[in-house]
Tab-separated table of C-alpha atoms in Angstrom:
chain	number	residue	atom	x	y	z
B	15	MET	CA	-12.555	-36.797	16.107
B	16	THR	CA	-13.283	-34.016	13.633
B	17	ASP	CA	-12.685	-30.496	14.941
B	18	LEU	CA	-16.062	-29.050	14.014
B	19	SER	CA	-14.826	-25.481	14.393
B	20	PHE	CA	-12.223	-25.820	11.659
B	21	ALA	CA	-13.635	-28.555	9.475
B	22	SER	CA	-14.305	-27.289	5.976
B	23	ALA	CA	-17.793	-26.818	4.577
B	24	THR	CA	-17.026	-29.670	2.196
B	25	GLU	CA	-16.154	-31.971	5.102
B	26	LEU	CA	-19.113	-30.919	7.240
B	27	THR	CA	-21.687	-31.413	4.509
B	28	ALA	CA	-20.182	-34.832	3.698
B	29	LEU	CA	-20.481	-35.862	7.363
B	30	MET	CA	-24.116	-34.802	7.428
B	31	ARG	CA	-24.938	-36.553	4.152
B	32	ARG	CA	-23.709	-39.875	5.549
B	33	ARG	CA	-25.398	-39.150	8.913
B	34	ALA	CA	-22.154	-39.164	10.903
B	35	LEU	CA	-23.144	-35.688	12.087
B	36	SER	CA	-26.599	-34.171	12.321
B	37	PRO	CA	-27.478	-30.573	11.437
B	38	ARG	CA	-28.723	-30.096	14.999
B	39	GLU	CA	-25.423	-31.307	16.482
B	40	LEU	CA	-23.469	-28.961	14.225
B	41	MET	CA	-25.797	-26.061	14.980
B	42	SER	CA	-25.472	-26.543	18.736
B	43	HIS	CA	-21.699	-26.526	18.374
B	44	THR	CA	-21.803	-23.433	16.151
B	45	LEU	CA	-23.975	-21.432	18.524
B	46	ASP	CA	-21.743	-22.358	21.475
B	47	ARG	CA	-18.686	-21.379	19.469
B	48	ILE	CA	-20.143	-17.975	18.597
B	49	ALA	CA	-21.162	-17.359	22.216
B	50	THR	CA	-17.608	-17.910	23.457
B	51	ALA	CA	-15.254	-16.880	20.648
B	52	ASP	CA	-17.084	-13.832	19.328
B	53	ALA	CA	-16.813	-12.004	22.625
B	54	THR	CA	-13.283	-11.093	21.503
B	55	LEU	CA	-14.006	-10.494	17.833
B	56	ASN	CA	-17.390	-8.741	17.685
B	57	SER	CA	-17.986	-10.144	14.216
B	58	VAL	CA	-21.631	-11.238	14.555
B	59	VAL	CA	-24.205	-8.437	14.828
B	60	ALA	CA	-27.457	-10.429	14.608
B	61	LEU	CA	-28.231	-13.976	15.646
B	62	ASP	CA	-31.421	-15.996	16.191
B	63	PRO	CA	-30.380	-19.138	18.120
B	64	GLU	CA	-33.914	-20.444	18.649
B	65	ARG	CA	-34.790	-20.261	14.973
B	66	ALA	CA	-31.401	-21.718	14.028
B	67	LEU	CA	-31.926	-24.741	16.281
B	68	ALA	CA	-35.488	-25.208	15.055
B	69	ASP	CA	-34.364	-25.094	11.413
B	70	ALA	CA	-31.523	-27.529	12.147
B	71	THR	CA	-33.892	-29.919	13.943
B	72	ALA	CA	-36.307	-29.892	11.012
B	73	LEU	CA	-33.488	-30.521	8.564
B	74	THR	CA	-32.164	-33.383	10.703
B	75	ALA	CA	-35.583	-35.036	10.403
B	76	ARG	CA	-35.647	-34.560	6.627
B	77	ILE	CA	-32.231	-36.175	6.230
B	78	ALA	CA	-33.334	-39.060	8.493
B	79	ARG	CA	-36.266	-39.629	6.101
B	80	GLY	CA	-33.797	-40.024	3.253
B	81	GLU	CA	-34.308	-36.613	1.660
B	82	ASP	CA	-31.432	-34.735	0.004
B	83	PRO	CA	-31.902	-31.045	0.892
B	84	GLY	CA	-28.997	-29.904	-1.287
B	85	PRO	CA	-25.202	-29.496	-1.462
B	86	LEU	CA	-25.069	-27.162	1.559
B	87	ALA	CA	-27.569	-29.145	3.647
B	88	GLY	CA	-27.219	-28.325	7.330
B	89	LEU	CA	-24.354	-25.878	6.968
B	90	PRO	CA	-24.645	-22.785	9.229
B	91	VAL	CA	-23.971	-19.614	7.219
B	92	LEU	CA	-23.556	-15.998	8.343
B	93	VAL	CA	-24.595	-13.231	5.929
B	94	LYS	CA	-22.796	-9.902	5.584
B	95	ASP	CA	-25.109	-7.230	6.974
B	96	GLY	CA	-25.202	-5.272	3.719
B	97	GLU	CA	-27.326	-8.011	2.150
B	98	ASP	CA	-30.926	-8.996	2.893
B	99	ALA	CA	-31.628	-12.241	4.731
B	100	ARG	CA	-35.234	-12.993	5.583
B	101	GLY	CA	-36.054	-12.437	9.248
B	102	PHE	CA	-32.984	-10.320	10.057
B	103	PRO	CA	-32.640	-6.523	9.921
B	104	THR	CA	-30.294	-5.184	7.240
B	105	SER	CA	-28.335	-2.584	9.185
B	106	ARG	CA	-25.821	-1.922	6.391
B	107	GLY	CA	-23.110	-1.215	8.931
B	108	THR	CA	-24.469	2.135	10.065
B	109	SER	CA	-26.310	3.506	13.069
B	110	ALA	CA	-28.842	5.021	10.629
B	111	TYR	CA	-30.283	1.560	9.910
B	112	ARG	CA	-29.619	-0.277	13.165
B	113	ASP	CA	-33.326	-0.333	14.052
B	114	SER	CA	-34.522	-1.476	10.632
B	115	LEU	CA	-37.341	-3.993	10.483
B	116	PRO	CA	-36.409	-7.588	9.627
B	117	ALA	CA	-36.130	-8.185	5.889
B	118	ALA	CA	-39.204	-9.786	4.366
B	119	ARG	CA	-37.218	-11.754	1.784
B	120	ASP	CA	-33.732	-12.909	0.905
B	121	SER	CA	-31.460	-11.414	-1.677
B	122	THR	CA	-31.080	-13.610	-4.770
B	123	HIS	CA	-27.663	-14.684	-3.474
B	124	VAL	CA	-28.940	-15.698	-0.031
B	125	SER	CA	-32.020	-17.403	-1.481
B	126	ARG	CA	-29.752	-19.669	-3.551
B	127	LEU	CA	-27.731	-20.641	-0.490
B	128	ARG	CA	-30.911	-21.359	1.443
B	129	ALA	CA	-32.322	-23.409	-1.454
B	130	ALA	CA	-29.112	-25.471	-1.397
B	131	GLY	CA	-29.813	-26.401	2.230
B	132	ALA	CA	-27.735	-23.789	4.068
B	133	LEU	CA	-29.084	-22.601	7.414
B	134	ILE	CA	-28.904	-18.796	7.598
B	135	ILE	CA	-28.243	-18.047	11.254
B	136	GLY	CA	-27.239	-14.377	11.478
B	137	LYS	CA	-25.400	-11.348	10.127
B	138	THR	CA	-21.783	-10.126	10.225
B	139	ASN	CA	-20.435	-6.636	10.761
B	140	LEU	CA	-19.187	-4.179	8.137
B	141	PRO	CA	-18.275	-0.473	7.992
B	142	PRO	CA	-21.031	1.968	6.954
B	143	LEU	CA	-22.306	0.801	3.558
B	144	GLY	CA	-18.966	-0.942	3.067
B	145	ALA	CA	-17.060	2.335	2.828
B	146	ALA	CA	-13.819	1.481	4.664
B	147	VAL	CA	-10.904	-0.967	4.800
B	148	HIS	CA	-11.490	-1.646	8.489
B	149	THR	CA	-14.710	-2.802	10.129
B	150	ALA	CA	-16.209	-0.404	12.663
B	151	ASN	CA	-19.375	1.647	13.041
B	152	ASP	CA	-21.446	3.458	15.642
B	153	ALA	CA	-24.131	0.762	15.579
B	154	PHE	CA	-22.074	-2.257	16.653
B	155	GLY	CA	-18.528	-1.074	17.324
B	156	ILE	CA	-15.163	-2.416	16.192
B	157	THR	CA	-14.589	-5.905	14.782
B	158	ARG	CA	-11.169	-7.362	15.558
B	159	ASN	CA	-8.746	-9.699	13.828
B	160	PRO	CA	-8.534	-13.237	15.294
B	161	TRP	CA	-4.750	-13.224	14.797
B	162	ASN	CA	-4.293	-10.095	16.926
B	163	ALA	CA	-7.168	-8.255	18.588
B	164	ASP	CA	-5.361	-4.935	18.248
B	165	ARG	CA	-5.520	-5.304	14.454
B	166	THR	CA	-8.400	-5.094	12.012
B	167	PRO	CA	-9.785	-7.965	9.969
B	168	GLY	CA	-10.043	-5.447	7.126
B	169	GLY	CA	-13.112	-4.198	5.357
B	170	SER	CA	-15.627	-4.130	4.245
B	171	SER	CA	-16.301	-7.864	4.742
B	172	GLY	CA	-14.285	-7.852	7.951
B	173	GLY	CA	-16.987	-9.478	10.068
B	174	ALA	CA	-17.266	-12.371	7.631
B	175	ALA	CA	-13.490	-12.885	7.445
B	176	ALA	CA	-13.042	-12.774	11.230
B	177	ALA	CA	-15.899	-15.232	11.801
B	178	VAL	CA	-14.595	-17.721	9.234
B	179	ALA	CA	-10.933	-17.412	10.287
B	180	ALA	CA	-11.808	-17.991	13.955
B	181	GLY	CA	-13.878	-21.083	13.197
B	182	LEU	CA	-17.304	-19.664	14.023
B	183	VAL	CA	-18.649	-20.870	10.671
B	184	ALA	CA	-17.094	-22.514	7.631
B	185	LEU	CA	-18.835	-20.203	5.162
B	186	GLY	CA	-20.045	-16.613	5.133
B	187	THR	CA	-21.239	-14.245	2.466
B	188	ALA	CA	-19.201	-11.224	1.454
B	189	GLY	CA	-19.005	-8.571	-1.246
B	190	ASP	CA	-16.225	-6.766	-3.074
B	191	GLY	CA	-16.302	-3.263	-4.559
B	192	GLY	CA	-12.604	-2.416	-4.299
B	193	GLY	CA	-11.119	-5.322	-2.389
B	194	SER	CA	-13.786	-5.832	0.265
B	195	THR	CA	-13.556	-9.636	0.083
B	196	ARG	CA	-9.902	-10.067	-0.855
B	197	ILE	CA	-8.464	-7.587	1.681
B	198	PRO	CA	-10.178	-9.139	4.743
B	199	ALA	CA	-9.340	-12.617	3.451
B	200	ALA	CA	-5.675	-11.621	3.174
B	201	LEU	CA	-5.532	-10.024	6.626
B	202	CYS	CA	-7.274	-12.976	8.308
B	203	GLY	CA	-5.537	-15.828	6.474
B	204	VAL	CA	-8.540	-17.218	4.584
B	205	VAL	CA	-9.548	-17.479	0.917
B	206	GLY	CA	-11.403	-14.653	-0.814
B	207	LEU	CA	-12.566	-14.748	-4.429
B	208	LYS	CA	-13.899	-11.697	-6.219
B	209	PRO	CA	-15.763	-13.443	-9.030
B	210	SER	CA	-16.135	-12.153	-12.550
B	211	ARG	CA	-18.454	-9.183	-12.873
B	212	GLY	CA	-21.989	-10.591	-13.044
B	213	ARG	CA	-21.058	-14.088	-11.921
B	214	ILE	CA	-23.365	-13.932	-8.871
B	215	PRO	CA	-26.627	-12.055	-9.485
B	216	GLN	CA	-27.352	-8.967	-7.419
B	217	GLY	CA	-30.652	-7.685	-6.110
B	218	PRO	CA	-33.450	-7.184	-5.839
B	219	SER	CA	-32.488	-3.539	-5.380
B	220	GLY	CA	-34.150	-0.190	-5.820
B	221	MET	CA	-30.859	1.336	-6.956
B	222	PRO	CA	-28.389	-0.761	-9.018
B	223	CYS	CA	-24.674	-0.132	-8.689
B	224	TRP	CA	-24.157	1.848	-11.866
B	225	PRO	CA	-20.327	1.762	-11.883
B	226	GLN	CA	-20.655	-2.049	-12.194
B	227	ASN	CA	-17.721	-2.766	-9.891
B	228	ILE	CA	-19.350	-4.486	-6.911
B	229	CYS	CA	-19.455	-8.288	-6.861
B	230	LEU	CA	-21.120	-10.564	-4.342
B	231	SER	CA	-18.933	-13.360	-3.038
B	232	GLY	CA	-18.296	-15.924	-0.338
B	233	MET	CA	-15.750	-16.131	2.476
B	234	ALA	CA	-14.220	-19.521	3.285
B	235	ARG	CA	-11.091	-21.121	4.731
B	236	THR	CA	-10.391	-23.359	1.727
B	237	VAL	CA	-10.416	-23.091	-2.041
B	238	ARG	CA	-12.728	-26.119	-2.338
B	239	ASP	CA	-15.286	-24.387	-0.128
B	240	THR	CA	-14.939	-21.226	-2.191
B	241	ALA	CA	-15.669	-23.250	-5.324
B	242	LEU	CA	-18.568	-25.012	-3.589
B	243	HIS	CA	-20.110	-21.632	-2.760
B	244	LEU	CA	-19.708	-20.428	-6.340
B	245	ASP	CA	-21.312	-23.580	-7.733
B	246	VAL	CA	-24.416	-22.792	-5.684
B	247	ALA	CA	-24.477	-19.007	-6.149
B	248	ALA	CA	-23.494	-18.529	-9.807
B	249	GLY	CA	-25.873	-18.310	-12.739
B	250	HIS	CA	-28.129	-15.838	-14.507
B	251	HIS	CA	-31.174	-14.357	-12.786
B	252	ALA	CA	-33.769	-12.324	-14.658
B	253	GLY	CA	-33.795	-9.727	-11.881
B	254	ASP	CA	-30.181	-8.841	-12.722
B	255	PRO	CA	-29.856	-8.323	-16.488
B	256	ASN	CA	-26.064	-8.077	-16.143
B	257	SER	CA	-25.701	-11.522	-14.545
B	258	LEU	CA	-23.849	-14.255	-16.413
B	259	PRO	CA	-25.169	-17.695	-17.407
B	260	ALA	CA	-24.271	-20.660	-15.233
B	261	PRO	CA	-21.039	-22.360	-16.319
B	262	ALA	CA	-21.188	-25.690	-18.097
B	263	THR	CA	-18.940	-27.434	-15.543
B	264	SER	CA	-18.612	-27.429	-11.760
B	265	TYR	CA	-16.155	-25.006	-10.219
B	266	ARG	CA	-15.282	-27.691	-7.657
B	267	GLU	CA	-14.283	-30.052	-10.446
B	268	SER	CA	-12.322	-27.308	-12.208
B	269	ALA	CA	-10.451	-26.375	-9.032
B	270	GLU	CA	-9.334	-29.948	-8.469
B	271	GLY	CA	-8.460	-30.768	-12.073
B	272	PRO	CA	-5.014	-30.509	-13.660
B	273	LEU	CA	-3.825	-27.100	-14.798
B	274	PRO	CA	-2.405	-26.483	-18.265
B	275	VAL	CA	1.031	-24.904	-18.488
B	276	LEU	CA	0.377	-21.231	-17.749
B	277	ARG	CA	2.144	-18.032	-18.676
B	278	VAL	CA	2.337	-16.174	-15.352
B	279	GLY	CA	3.239	-12.506	-15.008
B	280	VAL	CA	4.570	-11.511	-11.575
B	281	MET	CA	3.746	-7.906	-10.709
B	282	ARG	CA	5.298	-6.386	-7.587
B	283	THR	CA	4.303	-2.712	-7.404
B	284	LEU	CA	1.958	-1.761	-10.296
B	285	GLY	CA	3.950	1.489	-10.174
B	286	ILE	CA	1.991	2.715	-7.140
B	287	ALA	CA	2.867	0.463	-4.179
B	288	GLU	CA	5.882	-0.367	-2.042
B	289	PRO	CA	4.970	-3.680	-0.413
B	290	ARG	CA	6.652	-4.674	2.829
B	291	PRO	CA	9.443	-7.283	2.606
B	292	GLU	CA	7.257	-10.043	4.036
B	293	MET	CA	4.694	-9.493	1.293
B	294	LEU	CA	7.385	-9.672	-1.379
B	295	HIS	CA	8.748	-12.817	0.242
B	296	ALA	CA	5.305	-14.433	0.036
B	297	LEU	CA	5.063	-13.396	-3.614
B	298	GLU	CA	8.498	-14.794	-4.507
B	299	ARG	CA	7.739	-18.018	-2.652
B	300	THR	CA	4.521	-18.439	-4.631
B	301	ALA	CA	6.160	-17.559	-7.935
B	302	GLY	CA	8.826	-20.165	-7.190
B	303	LEU	CA	6.166	-22.771	-6.486
B	304	LEU	CA	4.396	-22.124	-9.791
B	305	ARG	CA	7.734	-22.271	-11.601
B	306	ASP	CA	8.521	-25.620	-9.934
B	307	LEU	CA	5.101	-26.894	-11.046
B	308	GLY	CA	6.122	-26.286	-14.649
B	309	HIS	CA	4.493	-22.947	-15.390
B	310	ARG	CA	6.285	-20.242	-17.368
B	311	VAL	CA	6.780	-17.502	-14.786
B	312	ARG	CA	8.400	-14.157	-15.513
B	313	ASP	CA	8.490	-10.652	-14.098
B	314	GLU	CA	6.131	-8.042	-15.512
B	315	GLU	CA	6.987	-4.404	-14.794
B	316	SER	CA	3.984	-2.721	-16.443
B	317	VAL	CA	2.426	0.013	-14.306
B	318	LEU	CA	-1.174	1.065	-13.819
B	319	PRO	CA	-2.506	3.799	-16.089
B	320	GLY	CA	-2.499	6.984	-14.030
B	321	ALA	CA	0.359	5.799	-11.794
B	322	ALA	CA	2.257	9.033	-12.412
B	323	ASP	CA	-0.666	10.973	-10.907
B	324	PHE	CA	-1.169	8.630	-7.949
B	325	PRO	CA	-3.216	8.858	-5.773
B	326	ALA	CA	-5.495	11.173	-7.782
B	327	PRO	CA	-7.248	8.345	-9.717
B	328	PHE	CA	-7.901	6.494	-6.455
B	329	ARG	CA	-9.384	9.575	-4.823
B	330	LEU	CA	-11.668	10.176	-7.807
B	331	ARG	CA	-12.755	6.542	-7.686
B	332	GLN	CA	-13.655	6.813	-4.002
B	333	ARG	CA	-15.716	9.938	-4.673
B	334	ILE	CA	-17.578	8.113	-7.448
B	335	LEU	CA	-18.389	5.306	-5.035
B	336	ALA	CA	-19.523	7.858	-2.438
B	337	TYR	CA	-21.893	9.296	-5.024
B	338	ASN	CA	-23.269	5.839	-5.810
B	339	ARG	CA	-23.787	5.119	-2.101
B	340	LEU	CA	-25.506	8.491	-1.731
B	341	LEU	CA	-27.997	7.570	-4.466
B	342	GLY	CA	-28.918	4.436	-2.545
B	343	VAL	CA	-29.736	6.289	0.700
B	344	LEU	CA	-30.603	9.740	-0.623
B	345	ASP	CA	-34.060	10.140	0.925
B	346	ASP	CA	-32.917	8.943	4.337
B	347	PHE	CA	-29.727	10.988	4.211
B	348	THR	CA	-31.607	14.142	3.273
B	349	ALA	CA	-34.164	13.623	6.044
B	350	ARG	CA	-31.842	12.548	8.853
B	351	ARG	CA	-28.195	13.155	8.099
B	352	ALA	CA	-27.334	13.181	11.826
B	353	ASP	CA	-28.257	9.491	12.137
B	354	PHE	CA	-25.270	8.494	10.002
B	355	GLU	CA	-21.715	8.298	11.367
B	356	PRO	CA	-20.234	11.827	11.089
B	357	TRP	CA	-17.234	10.784	8.979
B	358	PHE	CA	-19.474	8.764	6.687
B	359	ALA	CA	-21.940	11.623	6.331
B	360	ASP	CA	-19.032	13.822	5.249
B	361	THR	CA	-18.034	11.158	2.715
B	362	LEU	CA	-21.529	11.135	1.253
B	363	ASP	CA	-21.560	14.918	1.105
B	364	ASP	CA	-18.307	14.781	-0.851
B	365	GLY	CA	-20.108	12.664	-3.434
B	366	ARG	CA	-22.494	15.555	-4.046
B	367	THR	CA	-19.652	17.757	-5.326
B	368	LEU	CA	-18.872	15.665	-8.413
B	369	THR	CA	-19.141	17.429	-11.763
B	370	PRO	CA	-19.698	16.119	-15.306
B	371	THR	CA	-15.965	16.621	-15.833
B	372	ASP	CA	-15.254	14.308	-12.902
B	373	PHE	CA	-17.530	11.600	-14.287
B	374	ALA	CA	-15.925	11.886	-17.721
B	375	ALA	CA	-12.453	11.584	-16.188
B	376	TYR	CA	-13.468	8.499	-14.236
B	377	TRP	CA	-14.902	6.686	-17.249
B	378	ALA	CA	-11.900	7.630	-19.373
B	379	HIS	CA	-9.677	6.120	-16.676
B	380	ARG	CA	-11.803	2.966	-16.665
B	381	ALA	CA	-11.325	2.662	-20.418
B	382	ARG	CA	-7.544	2.962	-20.011
B	383	LEU	CA	-7.620	0.199	-17.401
B	384	ASP	CA	-9.567	-2.047	-19.782
B	385	HIS	CA	-7.019	-1.506	-22.554
B	386	TRP	CA	-4.111	-2.060	-20.150
B	387	THR	CA	-5.399	-5.379	-18.843
B	388	ALA	CA	-6.322	-6.527	-22.345
B	389	ARG	CA	-2.700	-6.056	-23.409
B	390	LEU	CA	-1.450	-7.909	-20.327
B	391	PHE	CA	-3.674	-10.903	-21.012
B	392	ASP	CA	-2.428	-11.026	-24.582
B	393	HIS	CA	0.888	-12.125	-23.027
B	394	TYR	CA	-0.188	-13.938	-19.855
B	395	ASP	CA	-2.737	-16.480	-18.701
B	396	LEU	CA	-2.474	-15.316	-15.094
B	397	LEU	CA	-1.240	-12.306	-13.133
B	398	LEU	CA	0.309	-12.820	-9.692
B	399	MET	CA	0.860	-10.035	-7.141
B	400	PRO	CA	0.398	-9.229	-3.458
B	401	THR	CA	-3.178	-8.807	-2.266
B	402	VAL	CA	-2.242	-5.952	0.075
B	403	PRO	CA	1.028	-4.056	0.679
B	404	THR	CA	1.178	-4.837	4.426
B	405	THR	CA	-0.144	-7.180	7.057
B	406	ALA	CA	-3.137	-6.075	9.123
B	407	TRP	CA	-3.323	-2.440	10.216
B	408	PRO	CA	-4.790	-1.178	13.536
B	409	ALA	CA	-8.348	-2.119	14.432
B	410	GLU	CA	-9.308	1.565	14.380
B	411	GLY	CA	-8.201	1.843	10.749
B	412	PRO	CA	-5.061	2.776	8.807
B	413	ASP	CA	-3.490	6.218	8.799
B	414	MET	CA	-4.298	6.990	5.181
B	415	ALA	CA	-2.015	10.022	4.923
B	416	THR	CA	0.902	7.841	6.011
B	417	ALA	CA	-0.231	5.060	3.669
B	418	VAL	CA	-0.234	7.446	0.707
B	419	ARG	CA	3.218	8.798	1.562
B	420	GLY	CA	4.580	5.292	2.141
B	421	ARG	CA	2.819	3.849	-0.909
B	422	THR	CA	0.964	1.249	1.163
B	423	VAL	CA	-2.615	2.215	0.260
B	424	PRO	CA	-4.661	-0.904	1.133
B	425	ILE	CA	-6.596	-1.087	-2.157
B	426	SER	CA	-3.524	-0.627	-4.384
B	427	TYR	CA	-3.669	-4.140	-5.832
B	428	THR	CA	-7.378	-4.876	-5.621
B	429	ALA	CA	-9.534	-1.966	-6.828
B	430	VAL	CA	-8.307	-2.074	-10.421
B	431	PHE	CA	-9.843	-5.518	-10.965
B	432	ASN	CA	-13.216	-4.354	-9.697
B	433	ASP	CA	-13.063	-1.657	-12.339
B	434	THR	CA	-12.069	-4.104	-15.087
B	435	GLY	CA	-14.295	-6.982	-13.901
B	436	HIS	CA	-11.652	-9.737	-13.894
B	437	PRO	CA	-11.885	-12.630	-11.426
B	438	ALA	CA	-9.274	-12.297	-8.689
B	439	ILE	CA	-8.591	-14.500	-5.686
B	440	SER	CA	-6.592	-13.956	-2.500
B	441	VAL	CA	-4.986	-17.057	-1.017
B	442	PRO	CA	-2.813	-17.335	2.123
B	443	ALA	CA	0.936	-17.607	1.574
B	444	GLY	CA	2.431	-17.908	5.051
B	445	LEU	CA	3.016	-15.607	8.007
B	446	GLY	CA	5.071	-12.443	8.376
B	447	PRO	CA	7.611	-11.753	11.144
B	448	ASP	CA	4.785	-10.160	13.145
B	449	GLY	CA	2.910	-13.468	13.140
B	450	LEU	CA	0.169	-12.111	10.873
B	451	PRO	CA	-1.001	-13.662	7.584
B	452	CYS	CA	0.501	-12.777	4.228
B	453	ALA	CA	-1.320	-13.433	0.964
B	454	VAL	CA	-0.985	-13.361	-2.785
B	455	GLN	CA	-3.574	-12.446	-5.390
B	456	ALA	CA	-4.069	-14.399	-8.609
B	457	VAL	CA	-5.947	-12.607	-11.406
B	458	ALA	CA	-7.376	-14.530	-14.352
B	459	PRO	CA	-8.771	-13.425	-17.726
B	460	HIS	CA	-12.399	-12.385	-18.039
B	461	HIS	CA	-14.853	-15.122	-16.992
B	462	ARG	CA	-12.058	-17.583	-16.070
B	463	ASP	CA	-13.057	-17.979	-12.429
B	464	ASP	CA	-12.220	-21.657	-12.882
B	465	LEU	CA	-8.600	-20.824	-13.659
B	466	ALA	CA	-8.267	-18.503	-10.647
B	467	LEU	CA	-9.649	-21.268	-8.415
B	468	GLY	CA	-7.393	-23.906	-9.953
B	469	VAL	CA	-4.234	-21.880	-9.349
B	470	ALA	CA	-5.372	-21.040	-5.818
B	471	GLN	CA	-5.916	-24.752	-5.156
B	472	ALA	CA	-2.356	-25.507	-6.282
B	473	ILE	CA	-1.034	-22.841	-3.904
B	474	GLU	CA	-3.170	-24.070	-1.004
B	475	THR	CA	-2.122	-27.676	-1.602
B	476	ALA	CA	1.532	-26.661	-1.315
B	477	PHE	CA	1.312	-24.129	1.515
B	478	GLY	CA	-1.640	-25.419	3.531
B	479	THR	CA	-4.286	-23.453	5.394
B	480	LEU	CA	-3.813	-21.129	8.364
B	481	ARG	CA	-5.377	-21.146	11.814
B	482	PRO	CA	-5.019	-18.288	14.348
B	483	PRO	CA	-3.298	-19.651	17.488
B	484	ALA	CA	-5.744	-18.130	19.974
B	485	PHE	CA	-8.620	-19.940	18.213
B	486	ALA	CA	-6.694	-23.056	17.213
B	487	THR	CA	-8.906	-25.671	18.860
B	488	GLY	CA	-12.596	-26.353	18.793
B	489	SER	CA	-12.842	-25.658	22.519
């Protein structure tokens, strides 16, 4: 018997295509699973069971008539609550928007999943406008890690990561502006790809993300499912002039094909981090695997531009993002500041204090990062490093002052590749002594999402997937 809670999206859709499982049967299981398991996690913030069952029943009839509704036909999908999904409010992780009216239309990303046959059943939690590395807000409360309820699943896509890791769904949507897909994936023991900048179209939106560092993404337990999501979601859309054309070949095929011999640079600290021993152990284990597979692996000690002034560049970056978030909610924030979480309102206010000198410094730093990574990829085909410096921090959030002093800032390894636009994937690499997941991050050259997926598949094939013990069965 297939464990429906932890079967992959690839397996589930194959079962439904050959009519060994109906969309209605899977939906009934999924809704029961959410009702029982999410009481601990608090990952799902909106759900419409009646509509979900009705949609699944209609799809079951279509498949029985011999129709092919698409590569995701019948698959229940949860959408991160920062993104529009028709019929559900978009609360954006803040009490200010908790009572929003249901969205009248899908985002481009969600519409592509729906067109591929996915059944959009609800929304997952996030911090206010994605502005934290843990998932909590005044609208819906704290989301917890399925490996340890005292720990966070990370942020900002923490609801998506917790739901996927605990077997509520096989696929969720996510987004990544500084590590918001990769960090939760690492902390929850699932796979998280930040695609190339522009790979998945954004919008429609009244206020584009002008720093160009936010990417939409998926959250899945396997690399194949991650590639399946990207096959459906990728491709140019006229509503996003910065979106990239669809690739000529399938990402699923690329992920499963043979890899060429790669030049791999192993980076441990970037000059700004002091990863815990278990994270270094996971990195060395992965580097050893790639070496055994025939790749040319060597240490790379280059440090991030601005490392000597750390954490000043990170603080400036966060203020820039606060300013961009402020632009997106300016009218509401001006009219009703008190409706936003107090700490988040203070963050938005901090964005108001930026000067032209600050903006110039930020863009100059971005240019240095571009030059730095260009030089690295002159010598390497792939960069390998930890995804995060530690395993999961408390559910209420990390002590950032301690993290700065101890050089364990959560976004140390992730934010740079949002700024440069490279594809980067987090893949599980075992457990630490505390029983929590460890992960490594593989970074590929511009637009080589296929290579990032292929390397991640090799790692997953060797190390396997993870399953939190408390959620280990489909019961």
